[in-house]
Each structure stands twice: as structure tokens, then as C-alpha cells.
PDB file of N, CA and C in Angstrom:
ATOM      1  N   MET A 149       0.655  -0.873  -0.241  1.00 75.00           N
ATOM      2  CA  MET A 149       0.011   0.022  -0.143  1.00 75.00           C
ATOM      3  C   MET A 149       0.757   0.631   0.014  1.00 75.00           C
ATOM      4  N   SER A 150       0.639   2.175  -0.848  1.00 77.00           N
ATOM      5  CA  SER A 150       1.711   3.684  -0.878  1.00 77.00           C
ATOM      6  C   SER A 150       0.578   4.462  -0.234  1.00 77.00           C
ATOM      7  N   VAL A 151       0.462   5.393   0.663  1.00 83.00           N
ATOM      8  CA  VAL A 151       0.591   6.817   1.503  1.00 83.00           C
ATOM      9  C   VAL A 151       0.952   7.454   1.139  1.00 83.00           C
ATOM     10  N   GLY A 152       0.184   8.914  -0.009  1.00 86.00           N
ATOM     11  CA  GLY A 152       0.835  10.132   0.128  1.00 86.00           C
ATOM     12  C   GLY A 152       1.144   9.762  -1.435  1.00 86.00           C
ATOM     13  N   HIS A 153       1.833  10.860  -1.715  1.00 87.00           N
ATOM     14  CA  HIS A 153       1.751  11.791  -3.460  1.00 87.00           C
ATOM     15  C   HIS A 153       2.679  11.156  -3.648  1.00 87.00           C
ATOM     16  N   GLU A 154       4.018  11.288  -2.344  1.00 90.00           N
ATOM     17  CA  GLU A 154       5.085  10.832  -3.078  1.00 90.00           C
ATOM     18  C   GLU A 154       5.449  10.094  -3.214  1.00 90.00           C
ATOM     19  N   ALA A 155       4.731   8.800  -2.038  1.00 89.00           N
ATOM     20  CA  ALA A 155       5.080   7.407  -2.075  1.00 89.00           C
ATOM     21  C   ALA A 155       4.238   6.405  -3.694  1.00 89.00           C
ATOM     22  N   LEU A 156       3.256   6.657  -4.071  1.00 84.00           N
ATOM     23  CA  LEU A 156       2.491   6.326  -4.751  1.00 84.00           C
ATOM     24  C   LEU A 156       3.231   6.766  -5.991  1.00 84.00           C
ATOM     25  N   ASP A 157       4.037   7.364  -6.524  1.00 88.00           N
ATOM     26  CA  ASP A 157       4.586   8.160  -7.610  1.00 88.00           C
ATOM     27  C   ASP A 157       5.552   7.455  -7.903  1.00 88.00           C
ATOM     28  N   ALA A 158       6.400   7.288  -6.701  1.00 92.00           N
ATOM     29  CA  ALA A 158       7.188   6.242  -6.521  1.00 92.00           C
ATOM     30  C   ALA A 158       7.145   4.858  -6.827  1.00 92.00           C
ATOM     31  N   LYS A 159       5.486   4.285  -6.310  1.00 89.00           N
ATOM     32  CA  LYS A 159       5.796   2.951  -6.566  1.00 89.00           C
ATOM     33  C   LYS A 159       4.830   2.645  -8.019  1.00 89.00           C
ATOM     34  N   ALA A 160       3.997   3.994  -8.770  1.00 86.00           N
ATOM     35  CA  ALA A 160       4.108   4.013 -10.210  1.00 86.00           C
ATOM     36  C   ALA A 160       5.645   3.762 -10.804  1.00 86.00           C
ATOM     37  N   GLN A 161       6.259   4.453 -10.498  1.00 92.00           N
ATOM     38  CA  GLN A 161       7.189   4.541 -11.125  1.00 92.00           C
ATOM     39  C   GLN A 161       8.151   3.051 -11.273  1.00 92.00           C
ATOM     40  N   ALA A 162       8.454   2.370 -10.126  1.00 92.00           N
ATOM     41  CA  ALA A 162       8.857   1.117  -9.890  1.00 92.00           C
ATOM     42  C   ALA A 162       8.371   0.617 -10.798  1.00 92.00           C
ATOM     43  N   LEU A 163       6.364   0.429 -10.924  1.00 87.00           N
ATOM     44  CA  LEU A 163       5.855  -0.212 -11.701  1.00 87.00           C
ATOM     45  C   LEU A 163       6.310  -0.154 -13.444  1.00 87.00           C
ATOM     46  N   GLN A 164       6.774   1.331 -13.472  1.00 87.00           N
ATOM     47  CA  GLN A 164       6.224   1.219 -14.941  1.00 87.00           C
ATOM     48  C   GLN A 164       7.815   0.772 -15.173  1.00 87.00           C
ATOM     49  N   ASP A 165       8.731   1.084 -14.572  1.00 94.00           N
ATOM     50  CA  ASP A 165      10.416   0.473 -14.889  1.00 94.00           C
ATOM     51  C   ASP A 165      10.572  -0.927 -14.555  1.00 94.00           C
ATOM     52  N   GLY A 166       9.394  -1.911 -14.050  1.00 92.00           N
ATOM     53  CA  GLY A 166       9.681  -2.949 -14.253  1.00 92.00           C
ATOM     54  C   GLY A 166       8.658  -3.806 -14.992  1.00 92.00           C
ATOM     55  N   GLN A 167       7.646  -4.558 -13.820  1.00 86.00           N
ATOM     56  CA  GLN A 167       7.122  -5.367 -14.622  1.00 86.00           C
ATOM     57  C   GLN A 167       5.800  -4.877 -15.592  1.00 86.00           C
ATOM     58  N   LEU A 168       5.675  -4.052 -15.816  1.00 86.00           N
ATOM     59  CA  LEU A 168       4.661  -3.194 -16.326  1.00 86.00           C
ATOM     60  C   LEU A 168       5.564  -2.322 -17.874  1.00 86.00           C
ATOM     61  N   ALA A 169       7.351  -2.479 -17.978  1.00 90.00           N
ATOM     62  CA  ALA A 169       7.560  -1.822 -18.585  1.00 90.00           C
ATOM     63  C   ALA A 169       6.961  -2.129 -20.106  1.00 90.00           C
ATOM     64  N   GLY A 170       7.109  -0.964 -21.274  1.00 90.00           N
ATOM     65  CA  GLY A 170       6.736  -1.269 -22.428  1.00 90.00           C
ATOM     66  C   GLY A 170       5.207  -1.254 -22.773  1.00 90.00           C
ATOM     67  N   LEU A 171       4.232  -1.412 -21.372  1.00 90.00           N
ATOM     68  CA  LEU A 171       3.048  -1.905 -21.839  1.00 90.00           C
ATOM     69  C   LEU A 171       2.163   0.033 -21.857  1.00 90.00           C
ATOM     70  N   SER A 172       0.800  -0.108 -22.568  1.00 89.00           N
ATOM     71  CA  SER A 172       0.333   1.509 -22.501  1.00 89.00           C
ATOM     72  C   SER A 172      -1.012   0.856 -22.244  1.00 89.00           C
ATOM     73  N   PHE A 173      -1.861   1.718 -21.253  1.00 86.00           N
ATOM     74  CA  PHE A 173      -2.192   2.462 -20.641  1.00 86.00           C
ATOM     75  C   PHE A 173      -3.661   3.157 -21.041  1.00 86.00           C
ATOM     76  N   VAL A 174      -4.420   2.846 -22.251  1.00 89.00           N
ATOM     77  CA  VAL A 174      -5.288   3.085 -22.686  1.00 89.00           C
ATOM     78  C   VAL A 174      -6.690   3.528 -22.505  1.00 89.00           C
ATOM     79  N   LYS A 175      -7.208   4.684 -22.490  1.00 89.00           N
ATOM     80  CA  LYS A 175      -8.242   5.279 -21.920  1.00 89.00           C
ATOM     81  C   LYS A 175      -9.450   4.186 -23.387  1.00 89.00           C
ATOM     82  N   ALA A 176     -10.972   3.091 -22.488  1.00 90.00           N
ATOM     83  CA  ALA A 176     -11.621   2.659 -23.274  1.00 90.00           C
ATOM     84  C   ALA A 176     -12.565   3.236 -23.529  1.00 90.00           C
ATOM     85  N   GLY A 177     -13.150   4.045 -22.991  1.00 88.00           N
ATOM     86  CA  GLY A 177     -13.868   4.419 -23.238  1.00 88.00           C
ATOM     87  C   GLY A 177     -14.736   6.077 -22.570  1.00 88.00           C
ATOM     88  N   PRO A 178     -15.812   6.645 -22.194  1.00 88.00           N
ATOM     89  CA  PRO A 178     -16.046   8.254 -21.072  1.00 88.00           C
ATOM     90  C   PRO A 178     -15.513   7.925 -20.008  1.00 88.00           C
ATOM     91  N   VAL A 179     -15.441   9.144 -19.323  1.00 86.00           N
ATOM     92  CA  VAL A 179     -14.762   9.719 -18.062  1.00 86.00           C
ATOM     93  C   VAL A 179     -16.441   9.528 -17.976  1.00 86.00           C
ATOM     94  N   TYR A 180     -16.936   8.510 -16.645  1.00 86.00           N
ATOM     95  CA  TYR A 180     -18.200   9.301 -15.570  1.00 86.00           C
ATOM     96  C   TYR A 180     -18.083   9.544 -14.644  1.00 86.00           C
ATOM     97  N   GLN A 181     -18.951  10.369 -14.471  1.00 86.00           N
ATOM     98  CA  GLN A 181     -18.495  11.400 -12.802  1.00 86.00           C
ATOM     99  C   GLN A 181     -20.583  11.240 -12.602  1.00 86.00           C
ATOM    100  N   SER A 182     -20.504  10.874 -11.657  1.00 84.00           N
ATOM    101  CA  SER A 182     -21.583  11.208 -10.127  1.00 84.00           C
ATOM    102  C   SER A 182     -20.839  12.708  -9.073  1.00 84.00           C
ATOM    103  N   ARG A 183     -21.634  12.874  -8.172  1.00 84.00           N
ATOM    104  CA  ARG A 183     -21.503  14.062  -7.490  1.00 84.00           C
ATOM    105  C   ARG A 183     -20.555  13.622  -6.240  1.00 84.00           C
ATOM    106  N   GLY A 184     -19.478  14.363  -6.639  1.00 81.00           N
ATOM    107  CA  GLY A 184     -17.939  13.476  -6.454  1.00 81.00           C
ATOM    108  C   GLY A 184     -17.192  12.629  -6.265  1.00 81.00           C
ATOM    109  N   PHE A 185     -17.363  11.745  -7.426  1.00 83.00           N
ATOM    110  CA  PHE A 185     -17.300  10.955  -7.752  1.00 83.00           C
ATOM    111  C   PHE A 185     -16.531   9.870  -9.352  1.00 83.00           C
ATOM    112  N   GLY A 186     -16.021   9.862  -9.363  1.00 87.00           N
ATOM    113  CA  GLY A 186     -15.425   9.455 -10.724  1.00 87.00           C
ATOM    114  C   GLY A 186     -14.442   8.482 -11.826  1.00 87.00           C
ATOM    115  N   TYR A 187     -15.668   7.607 -12.947  1.00 85.00           N
ATOM    116  CA  TYR A 187     -15.028   6.587 -12.908  1.00 85.00           C
ATOM    117  C   TYR A 187     -14.173   6.426 -14.581  1.00 85.00           C
ATOM    118  N   LEU A 188     -13.259   5.612 -14.550  1.00 86.00           N
ATOM    119  CA  LEU A 188     -12.308   5.147 -16.188  1.00 86.00           C
ATOM    120  C   LEU A 188     -12.261   4.454 -16.630  1.00 86.00           C
ATOM    121  N   ALA A 189     -12.665   3.247 -17.001  1.00 89.00           N
ATOM    122  CA  ALA A 189     -12.402   2.040 -18.433  1.00 89.00           C
ATOM    123  C   ALA A 189     -11.208   2.746 -19.138  1.00 89.00           C
ATOM    124  N   ARG A 190     -10.187   1.744 -18.454  1.00 89.00           N
ATOM    125  CA  ARG A 190      -8.896   1.931 -19.586  1.00 89.00           C
ATOM    126  C   ARG A 190      -8.930  -0.477 -20.334  1.00 89.00           C
ATOM    127  N   ASN A 191      -7.884  -0.077 -21.128  1.00 91.00           N
ATOM    128  CA  ASN A 191      -7.127  -1.412 -21.875  1.00 91.00           C
ATOM    129  C   ASN A 191      -5.889  -1.528 -21.156  1.00 91.00           C
ATOM    130  N   VAL A 192      -5.139  -2.147 -21.287  1.00 91.00           N
ATOM    131  CA  VAL A 192      -3.495  -2.577 -21.021  1.00 91.00           C
ATOM    132  C   VAL A 192      -3.380  -2.854 -22.628  1.00 91.00           C
ATOM    133  N   VAL A 193      -2.486  -2.836 -23.172  1.00 93.00           N
ATOM    134  CA  VAL A 193      -1.863  -2.584 -24.337  1.00 93.00           C
ATOM    135  C   VAL A 193      -0.344  -3.519 -24.637  1.00 93.00           C
ATOM    136  N   ALA A 194      -0.295  -4.382 -25.137  1.00 92.00           N
ATOM    137  CA  ALA A 194       1.344  -4.482 -24.493  1.00 92.00           C
ATOM    138  C   ALA A 194       2.335  -3.855 -26.706  1.00 92.00           C
ATOM    139  N   PRO A 195       3.469  -3.559 -26.637  1.00 91.00           N
ATOM    140  CA  PRO A 195       3.884  -3.398 -27.496  1.00 91.00           C
ATOM    141  C   PRO A 195       3.263  -4.971 -28.598  1.00 91.00           C
ATOM    142  N   GLY A 196       3.080  -4.707 -29.973  1.00 91.00           N
ATOM    143  CA  GLY A 196       3.001  -5.836 -31.179  1.00 91.00           C
ATOM    144  C   GLY A 196       1.539  -6.320 -30.917  1.00 91.00           C
ATOM    145  N   THR A 197       0.681  -5.892 -30.678  1.00 89.00           N
ATOM    146  CA  THR A 197      -0.284  -6.922 -29.924  1.00 89.00           C
ATOM    147  C   THR A 197      -1.603  -5.707 -30.619  1.00 89.00           C
ATOM    148  N   ASP A 198      -2.994  -6.053 -31.270  1.00 83.00           N
ATOM    149  CA  ASP A 198      -3.631  -5.805 -31.877  1.00 83.00           C
ATOM    150  C   ASP A 198      -4.892  -4.947 -30.828  1.00 83.00           C
ATOM    151  N   GLY A 199      -5.389  -6.184 -29.815  1.00 89.00           N
ATOM    152  CA  GLY A 199      -5.975  -6.193 -28.112  1.00 89.00           C
ATOM    153  C   GLY A 199      -5.010  -5.632 -27.006  1.00 89.00           C
ATOM    154  N   PRO A 200      -5.954  -5.315 -26.665  1.00 91.00           N
ATOM    155  CA  PRO A 200      -5.672  -5.438 -25.067  1.00 91.00           C
ATOM    156  C   PRO A 200      -5.512  -6.873 -24.108  1.00 91.00           C
ATOM    157  N   ILE A 201      -4.737  -6.787 -23.880  1.00 90.00           N
ATOM    158  CA  ILE A 201      -4.386  -7.860 -22.358  1.00 90.00           C
ATOM    159  C   ILE A 201      -5.070  -8.041 -21.482  1.00 90.00           C
ATOM    160  N   VAL A 202      -5.768  -7.008 -20.784  1.00 86.00           N
ATOM    161  CA  VAL A 202      -6.409  -6.483 -19.584  1.00 86.00           C
ATOM    162  C   VAL A 202      -7.359  -5.070 -19.843  1.00 86.00           C
ATOM    163  N   THR A 203      -8.643  -5.493 -19.493  1.00 88.00           N
ATOM    164  CA  THR A 203      -9.226  -4.709 -19.340  1.00 88.00           C
ATOM    165  C   THR A 203      -9.964  -4.298 -17.837  1.00 88.00           C
ATOM    166  N   ALA A 204      -9.339  -3.021 -17.451  1.00 83.00           N
ATOM    167  CA  ALA A 204      -9.701  -2.167 -16.122  1.00 83.00           C
ATOM    168  C   ALA A 204     -10.542  -1.529 -16.056  1.00 83.00           C
ATOM    169  N   SER A 205     -10.905  -0.903 -14.556  1.00 82.00           N
ATOM    170  CA  SER A 205     -11.046   0.028 -14.725  1.00 82.00           C
ATOM    171  C   SER A 205     -11.462   0.921 -12.915  1.00 82.00           C
ATOM    172  N   THR A 206     -11.273   2.000 -12.758  1.00 77.00           N
ATOM    173  CA  THR A 206     -10.711   2.938 -12.244  1.00 77.00           C
ATOM    174  C   THR A 206     -11.929   3.721 -11.269  1.00 77.00           C
ATOM    175  N   SER A 207     -11.817   3.159  -9.953  1.00 78.00           N
ATOM    176  CA  SER A 207     -12.896   4.674  -9.845  1.00 78.00           C
ATOM    177  C   SER A 207     -12.646   4.876  -8.876  1.00 78.00           C
ATOM    178  N   ALA A 208     -12.112   7.003  -8.309  1.00 76.00           N
ATOM    179  CA  ALA A 208     -12.094   7.506  -7.240  1.00 76.00           C
ATOM    180  C   ALA A 208     -13.118   8.682  -6.504  1.00 76.00           C
ATOM    181  N   PRO A 209     -12.978   9.407  -5.431  1.00 81.00           N
ATOM    182  CA  PRO A 209     -13.391  10.510  -5.175  1.00 81.00           C
ATOM    183  C   PRO A 209     -12.768  11.418  -5.982  1.00 81.00           C
ATOM    184  N   LEU A 210     -13.783  12.582  -6.441  1.00 74.00           N
ATOM    185  CA  LEU A 210     -12.950  13.419  -7.429  1.00 74.00           C
ATOM    186  C   LEU A 210     -12.193  14.158  -6.846  1.00 74.00           C
ATOM    187  N   GLY A 211     -11.506  15.137  -7.101  1.00 70.00           N
ATOM    188  CA  GLY A 211     -10.244  15.791  -6.499  1.00 70.00           C
ATOM    189  C   GLY A 211      -9.620  15.186  -5.417  1.00 70.00           C
ATOM    190  N   SER A 212      -9.140  13.599  -5.027  1.00 55.00           N
ATOM    191  CA  SER A 212      -8.545  13.043  -4.052  1.00 55.00           C
ATOM    192  C   SER A 212      -7.053  12.983  -4.216  1.00 55.00           C
ATOM    193  N   CYS A 213      -6.731  13.344  -6.687  1.00 53.00           N
ATOM    194  CA  CYS A 213      -5.513  12.910  -7.262  1.00 53.00           C
ATOM    195  C   CYS A 213      -5.257  14.827  -7.528  1.00 53.00           C
ATOM    196  N   GLY A 214      -4.470  14.874  -6.997  1.00 50.00           N
ATOM    197  CA  GLY A 214      -4.194  16.756  -8.207  1.00 50.00           C
ATOM    198  C   GLY A 214      -3.952  17.442  -6.939  1.00 50.00           C
TER     199      GLY A 214
END
């Protein structure tokens, strides 16, 4: 678990440099939001592939990142 912006940035960078190196995260649809809450669907695409290797979604309280 990562707590705080610096810890989250460090964890994200470690993943990008390690096990997620070369993968792209591509928006898979519109961003939905309701009162204070947002939802984003995304695909994970590997280099040289035609389709996603993973489809996922993220939801978070709006204003929690940034």
C-alpha cells in the first residue's frame, strides 16, 4: 500500500520501470462522474499486439488526485 503523493509516484515509477515496462494504458471509454466520484475504463496493451491484454477500470473520489 502506498500513502501520499510521493509514495504513490515512487510506486508507479517502479512498476513502469519493472513489471509493466513497455505496456500502454489506453482510455477505453468516456470518463463517468457523479457527485464527487469518477470512473475510468482502460485497456492495457502490449507492444506489437492488436488488442488489450487486460481491461480494467478505476474509480476514485474526485479531487483526491492532484
